[in-house]
């Protein structure tokens, strides 16, 4: 078998990708970007985009140098093409040119229309040697949510469920709390604390009366988006009782009760009344509205019918599957995904394994479509 050895370019790009990840939860709707500056085979500067509206990675890395003179002739490794537009900050391409960087290694192009190749062209025009495509897959995986939103206008969708070793989410009599242990549940709250919205169906709201918030709070406060095709949550549900502190958006089908909708509005919930067409394609309608409101990452907590409708329109990008160290058995004990399911093996929804983590006796499997 042919083995590819890691080149210096890959090693340094890998360090830049590691930096990029530190921005998770802080930079969205911007992409996570990292940059390291290398001279004589040594990293002499590092930076990442740390906060929405703040310095871009390249500027942060240049700023971390002991002396600005050290940039002259050095190589900058950037996980995303340096920008060439005036956004909330001036163009990074200009900053690299002004610093007299000798070479720039870029993992992937920026799909954002104001950049999309322009940053690379600008660097080359000024005589800088530019290499593109180093660790492109790894870098693309980090910015996949940003890329999806820029390309499709829809947010990245993360489905999360917990199941037993034998794939059950409840016993045959319907008991489900708890399948996983405390440290798994902490990880779920970390995820809730970095996404922009948490979606659930009315089945889950009625069965569990969930809060759908992050405890302790994370870097952002997710809007709780409830799919209410036919029925609406009650005024004394935990969701509605906390609606004035944490946003609740109710995506209401046309048959829902008008008086109830008004009461929910008065209680502080935001009711989005859908017409027949929007209600028929509730998944896309919901995702579009959330993206228009700035959402990059959306988490779907279920239930089974909701997962099924998201999957059938191809709108689950990532699944966080927590496996608890128990088995329930029972032919009537349900699994995580409801609906009709696929008829044939050849129609199965296919995923790729992305990450595995252990939480005491539980595991979290992260799969991507
Ligand atoms: C870079 N380096 O570290 C990042 C880039 O208006 P702004 O300043 O927030 O710019 C946001 C856009 O800049 C974003 O949509 C993406 O195209 C690019 N992000 N570019 O050179 C960085 N975060
Ligand atoms: Zn920039």
Coordinates of C-alpha atoms and ligand atoms in Angstrom, one line a residue:
X1 CA 0.0 0.0 0.0
X2 CA 1.2 3.5 -0.9
X3 CA 1.6 5.7 2.2
X4 CA 1.5 9.4 1.9
X5 CA 3.9 11.1 4.3
X6 CA 2.8 14.3 5.8
X7 CA 4.5 17.3 4.2
X8 CA 5.5 20.4 6.1
X9 CA 2.7 22.3 4.3
X10 CA 0.2 19.7 5.7
X11 CA 1.7 19.9 9.2
X12 CA 1.4 23.7 9.3
X13 CA -2.1 23.7 7.8
X14 CA -3.2 21.2 10.4
X15 CA -2.0 23.6 13.1
X16 CA -4.0 26.4 11.4
X17 CA -7.1 24.2 11.3
X18 CA -6.7 23.5 15.0
X19 CA -6.7 27.2 15.7
X20 CA -9.7 27.8 13.4
X21 CA -11.8 25.4 15.6
X22 CA -11.3 27.6 18.7
X23 CA -13.8 30.0 17.1
X24 CA -16.7 27.6 17.3
X25 CA -19.8 29.1 18.7
X26 CA -18.3 32.6 18.7
X27 CA -17.9 33.6 15.1
X28 CA -21.1 32.3 13.3
X29 CA -22.5 33.3 10.9
X30 CA -18.9 33.9 9.9
X31 CA -16.7 30.9 9.1
X32 CA -14.1 29.6 11.6
X33 CA -10.7 30.5 10.2
X34 CA -7.2 29.8 11.5
X35 CA -3.8 31.1 10.4
X36 CA -0.2 30.3 11.3
X37 CA 2.9 32.2 10.1
X38 CA 6.0 30.1 9.5
X39 CA 9.7 31.1 9.1
X40 CA 12.6 28.8 8.7
X41 CA 10.4 25.8 9.5
X42 CA 9.1 27.2 12.7
X43 CA 5.7 28.7 13.7
X44 CA 6.4 32.3 14.7
X45 CA 2.8 33.5 14.8
X46 CA -0.7 32.1 15.2
X47 CA -4.2 33.5 15.1
X48 CA -7.8 32.7 14.5
X49 CA -11.1 34.5 13.9
X50 CA -12.2 34.6 17.5
X51 CA -15.4 36.7 17.5
X52 CA -18.0 37.8 15.0
X53 CA -17.1 41.3 14.0
X54 CA -13.6 41.0 15.3
X55 CA -10.2 40.6 13.6
X56 CA -9.9 37.9 10.9
X57 CA -7.4 35.1 11.4
X58 CA -4.6 36.6 9.3
X59 CA -4.7 39.9 11.1
X60 CA -4.7 38.1 14.4
X61 CA -1.7 36.0 13.4
X62 CA 0.2 39.0 12.0
X63 CA -0.6 40.8 15.3
X64 CA 0.9 37.9 17.3
X65 CA 4.4 38.3 15.8
X66 CA 7.1 39.5 18.0
X67 CA 8.0 42.1 15.5
X68 CA 6.1 43.0 12.3
X69 CA 9.5 42.7 10.4
X70 CA 9.3 39.0 11.0
X71 CA 6.5 38.7 8.5
X72 CA 8.8 39.7 5.6
X73 CA 9.3 36.7 3.4
X74 CA 7.6 34.3 5.8
X75 CA 4.8 31.8 4.8
X76 CA 1.2 32.2 6.0
X77 CA -1.0 29.1 6.2
X78 CA -4.7 30.1 6.1
X79 CA -7.6 27.6 6.3
X80 CA -9.8 29.8 4.1
X81 CA -8.9 32.1 1.2
X82 CA -7.9 35.5 2.6
X83 CA -10.7 38.0 2.0
X84 CA -10.4 40.9 -0.5
X85 CA -13.5 42.9 0.6
X86 CA -14.2 45.6 3.1
X87 CA -16.5 43.9 5.6
X88 CA -16.5 44.7 9.2
X89 CA -12.7 44.7 8.9
X90 CA -10.4 45.7 6.0
X91 CA -9.3 43.0 3.5
X92 CA -6.8 40.3 4.8
X93 CA -5.2 40.0 1.4
X94 CA -4.0 43.6 1.8
X95 CA -2.8 43.0 5.3
X96 CA -0.6 40.0 4.0
X97 CA 0.7 42.1 1.1
X98 CA 1.5 45.1 3.3
X99 CA 3.3 42.8 5.7
X100 CA 5.4 41.5 2.8
X101 CA 4.5 37.9 3.4
X102 CA 6.5 35.8 0.8
X103 CA 4.1 32.8 0.3
X104 CA 0.5 32.0 1.2
X105 CA -0.8 28.5 1.5
X106 CA -4.6 28.3 1.4
X107 CA -6.7 25.2 2.2
X108 CA -9.9 26.2 0.3
X109 CA -11.5 29.0 -1.6
X110 CA -14.0 31.2 0.2
X111 CA -17.5 30.6 -1.5
X112 CA -18.7 34.0 -0.3
X113 CA -19.5 35.9 -3.5
X114 CA -17.5 39.1 -2.5
X115 CA -14.4 36.9 -2.2
X116 CA -14.7 33.6 -4.2
X117 CA -11.2 33.6 -5.8
X118 CA -10.6 37.3 -5.6
X119 CA -8.4 37.1 -2.5
X120 CA -6.1 34.5 -4.1
X121 CA -6.0 36.5 -7.4
X122 CA -5.1 39.7 -5.5
X123 CA -2.2 38.0 -3.6
X124 CA -0.9 36.5 -6.9
X125 CA -1.1 39.8 -8.7
X126 CA 1.1 41.4 -6.1
X127 CA 3.7 38.7 -6.7
X128 CA 3.1 36.4 -3.7
X129 CA 3.5 32.7 -4.3
X130 CA 0.1 31.1 -3.5
X131 CA -0.6 27.4 -3.1
X132 CA -4.2 26.3 -2.9
X133 CA -5.7 23.0 -1.7
X134 CA -3.6 21.8 1.1
X135 CA -5.7 19.7 3.5
X136 CA -8.8 20.9 1.6
X137 CA -11.1 18.2 2.9
X138 CA -10.2 18.8 6.5
X139 CA -10.6 22.5 6.2
X140 CA -13.9 22.1 4.3
X141 CA -15.3 20.0 7.1
X142 CA -14.7 22.8 9.6
X143 CA -16.6 25.4 7.5
X144 CA -19.3 23.1 6.2
X145 CA -22.1 24.9 8.0
X146 CA -20.9 28.3 6.6
X147 CA -20.5 26.9 3.1
X148 CA -24.0 25.3 3.2
X149 CA -25.6 28.6 4.3
X150 CA -23.7 30.7 1.6
X151 CA -24.5 28.2 -1.2
X152 CA -28.2 27.3 -0.3
X153 CA -29.5 29.9 2.1
X154 CA -30.2 27.1 4.6
X155 CA -28.6 26.4 7.9
X156 CA -26.6 23.3 8.8
X157 CA -28.8 20.8 10.6
X158 CA -27.6 18.6 13.4
X159 CA -30.0 15.9 14.6
X160 CA -29.4 14.6 18.1
X161 CA -30.8 11.5 19.7
X162 CA -30.0 9.2 22.5
X163 CA -30.7 5.5 22.2
X164 CA -29.9 2.2 24.0
X165 CA -27.4 -0.4 22.8
X166 CA -30.3 -2.1 21.0
X167 CA -31.5 1.1 19.2
X168 CA -34.5 2.0 21.5
X169 CA -35.4 5.5 22.6
X170 CA -38.0 4.4 25.1
X171 CA -39.2 1.2 26.7
X172 CA -42.3 -0.5 25.3
X173 CA -44.4 1.3 27.9
X174 CA -42.9 4.7 26.9
X175 CA -40.4 5.5 29.7
X176 CA -37.3 7.2 28.3
X177 CA -35.6 9.2 31.1
X178 CA -32.7 8.6 31.2
X179 CA -31.0 6.5 28.5
X180 CA -27.6 8.2 28.8
X181 CA -25.5 9.3 31.8
X182 CA -24.8 12.7 33.1
X183 CA -21.6 13.4 31.2
X184 CA -23.4 12.7 27.9
X185 CA -26.2 15.0 28.8
X186 CA -23.5 17.7 29.6
X187 CA -22.3 17.3 26.0
X188 CA -25.8 17.8 24.7
X189 CA -26.1 21.1 26.7
X190 CA -22.7 22.2 25.2
X191 CA -24.2 21.6 21.7
X192 CA -27.4 23.5 22.6
X193 CA -25.2 26.3 23.8
X194 CA -23.5 26.9 20.5
X195 CA -26.3 26.5 18.0
X196 CA -28.7 29.2 16.8
X197 CA -31.9 27.3 17.0
X198 CA -33.3 24.1 18.5
X199 CA -36.1 22.5 16.6
X200 CA -38.6 20.1 18.1
X201 CA -42.1 18.8 17.1
X202 CA -45.3 19.1 19.1
X203 CA -45.1 15.3 20.0
X204 CA -42.0 16.0 22.0
X205 CA -43.3 19.1 23.6
X206 CA -46.5 17.3 24.8
X207 CA -44.7 14.2 25.9
X208 CA -41.6 15.7 27.7
X209 CA -42.6 19.4 28.4
X210 CA -38.9 20.2 27.6
X211 CA -37.2 23.6 28.2
X212 CA -34.9 23.1 25.1
X213 CA -32.3 25.5 26.5
X214 CA -28.6 25.2 27.4
X215 CA -27.8 24.6 31.0
X216 CA -25.3 26.1 31.8
X217 CA -25.7 28.7 29.1
X218 CA -23.2 28.6 26.2
X219 CA -21.9 31.2 23.8
X220 CA -25.3 31.9 22.2
X221 CA -29.0 31.6 23.0
X222 CA -30.8 29.3 20.7
X223 CA -34.3 30.2 19.5
X224 CA -36.6 27.3 20.3
X225 CA -38.5 26.5 17.1
X226 CA -41.5 24.3 17.4
X227 CA -43.2 22.6 14.5
X228 CA -47.0 23.0 15.2
X229 CA -48.7 21.5 12.1
X230 CA -52.1 20.9 13.8
X231 CA -51.8 21.7 17.5
X232 CA -50.1 24.4 19.6
X233 CA -48.3 24.2 23.0
X234 CA -50.3 25.0 26.1
X235 CA -49.9 28.3 27.9
X236 CA -48.5 26.5 30.9
X237 CA -45.9 24.5 29.1
X238 CA -42.3 25.3 30.3
X239 CA -41.5 26.6 26.8
X240 CA -44.3 29.2 26.8
X241 CA -43.8 30.1 30.4
X242 CA -40.2 31.1 29.6
X243 CA -41.0 32.6 26.2
X244 CA -40.2 36.2 27.4
X245 CA -36.7 35.2 28.4
X246 CA -35.7 32.7 25.7
X247 CA -37.2 33.1 22.2
X248 CA -39.9 30.6 21.2
X249 CA -41.0 30.5 17.6
X250 CA -44.1 28.5 16.8
X251 CA -44.4 27.4 13.1
X252 CA -48.2 27.1 13.0
X253 CA -50.1 25.3 10.3
X254 CA -53.2 26.9 8.8
X255 CA -55.6 24.7 10.8
X256 CA -54.2 25.7 14.2
X257 CA -56.7 27.6 16.4
X258 CA -56.6 31.4 15.9
X259 CA -57.6 32.3 19.5
X260 CA -54.9 30.1 20.8
X261 CA -52.4 31.7 18.5
X262 CA -53.3 35.1 19.9
X263 CA -53.0 33.9 23.5
X264 CA -49.6 32.5 22.7
X265 CA -48.4 35.8 21.2
X266 CA -49.6 37.6 24.3
X267 CA -47.6 35.2 26.4
X268 CA -44.5 36.2 24.5
X269 CA -44.2 33.4 21.9
X270 CA -43.6 34.4 18.2
X271 CA -46.2 32.7 16.1
X272 CA -45.4 32.2 12.4
X273 CA -48.6 31.4 10.6
X274 CA -48.0 29.2 7.5
X275 CA -50.1 28.9 4.5
X276 CA -51.0 25.4 3.0
X277 CA -47.9 25.3 0.8
X278 CA -45.5 26.4 3.5
X279 CA -47.1 23.9 5.9
X280 CA -46.7 21.1 3.5
X281 CA -43.0 21.8 3.3
X282 CA -42.6 22.7 6.9
X283 CA -38.9 21.7 7.1
X284 CA -37.7 23.9 4.4
X285 CA -40.0 26.8 5.4
X286 CA -38.7 26.6 9.0
X287 CA -35.0 26.3 8.0
X288 CA -35.4 29.3 5.5
X289 CA -36.9 31.5 8.2
X290 CA -34.2 30.6 10.7
X291 CA -31.4 31.3 8.2
X292 CA -33.0 34.6 7.2
X293 CA -32.8 35.4 10.9
X294 CA -29.0 34.7 10.9
X295 CA -29.0 31.0 11.9
X296 CA -25.9 28.9 10.7
X297 CA -26.4 25.9 13.0
X298 CA -29.7 24.3 13.8
X299 CA -30.2 21.4 16.1
X300 CA -33.1 19.0 15.8
X301 CA -34.1 17.2 19.0
X302 CA -37.0 15.1 17.5
X303 CA -39.2 13.3 17.8
X304 CA -39.2 10.5 15.4
X305 CA -41.7 12.1 12.9
X306 CA -39.6 15.2 12.8
X307 CA -36.4 13.4 12.1
X308 CA -38.2 11.5 9.4
X309 CA -39.5 14.6 7.7
X310 CA -36.1 16.3 7.8
X311 CA -34.4 13.2 6.4
X312 CA -37.0 12.8 3.6
X313 CA -36.1 16.3 2.3
X314 CA -32.4 15.7 2.7
X315 CA -32.1 18.2 5.5
X316 CA -30.1 16.4 8.1
X317 CA -26.4 17.2 7.6
X318 CA -25.0 15.7 10.8
X319 CA -26.3 13.2 13.4
X320 CA -25.1 13.1 17.0
X321 CA -26.1 9.7 18.2
X322 CA -25.6 9.0 21.9
X323 CA -25.5 5.4 22.8
X324 CA -26.3 4.6 26.4
X325 CA -25.0 1.5 28.1
X326 CA -28.4 -0.2 28.5
X327 CA -30.7 -2.4 26.4
X328 CA -34.5 -2.3 26.6
X329 CA -35.7 -5.0 24.1
X330 CA -39.3 -5.2 23.3
X331 CA -40.8 -5.3 19.8
X332 CA -43.0 -2.3 20.6
X333 CA -40.1 -0.2 22.0
X334 CA -39.5 2.6 19.4
X335 CA -36.3 3.6 17.6
X336 CA -35.2 7.2 17.0
X337 CA -36.6 7.7 13.4
X338 CA -40.3 7.4 12.7
X339 CA -42.3 7.9 9.6
X340 CA -42.6 5.3 6.9
X341 CA -38.9 4.6 6.7
X342 CA -37.3 3.4 3.4
X343 CA -38.7 0.3 1.7
X344 CA -35.5 -1.0 0.3
X345 CA -32.0 -1.3 1.6
X346 CA -30.8 0.5 -1.5
X347 CA -32.8 3.6 -0.4
X348 CA -31.2 3.8 3.0
X349 CA -30.0 7.2 4.1
X350 CA -26.3 6.9 4.0
X351 CA -23.9 8.6 6.5
X352 CA -20.1 8.9 6.9
X353 CA -18.5 8.5 10.3
X354 CA -17.0 11.9 11.3
X355 CA -16.1 11.6 15.0
X356 CA -16.4 9.2 18.0
X357 CA -16.3 10.4 21.7
X358 CA -16.6 8.5 24.9
X359 CA -18.6 9.8 27.9
X360 CA -18.1 7.3 30.7
X361 CA -20.0 4.2 29.6
X362 CA -21.8 6.0 26.7
X363 CA -20.4 6.9 23.3
X364 CA -21.3 9.7 20.9
X365 CA -21.1 8.9 17.3
X366 CA -21.1 11.9 15.0
X367 CA -22.1 11.0 11.4
X368 CA -22.3 13.4 8.5
X369 CA -24.4 12.9 5.3
Ligands
LIG1 C1 -10.7 35.9 6.1 N1 -10.3 35.6 7.3 O1 -10.6 35.0 9.4 C2 -12.5 35.2 8.0 C3 -12.9 35.4 6.7 O2 -17.7 41.4 7.5 P1 -16.7 40.5 8.1 O3 -15.5 41.2 8.5 O4 -17.3 39.8 9.4 O5 -16.3 39.4 7.0 C4 -17.0 38.2 6.9 C5 -16.7 37.4 5.6 O6 -15.2 37.3 5.5 C6 -17.2 36.0 5.7 O7 -18.4 35.9 5.1 C7 -16.1 35.3 4.9 O8 -16.3 35.4 3.5 C8 -14.8 36.0 5.2 N2 -14.3 35.4 6.4 N3 -12.0 35.8 5.8 O9 -9.9 36.3 5.2 C9 -11.1 35.2 8.3 N4 -13.4 34.9 9.0
LIG2 ZN1 -10.3 38.6 6.1

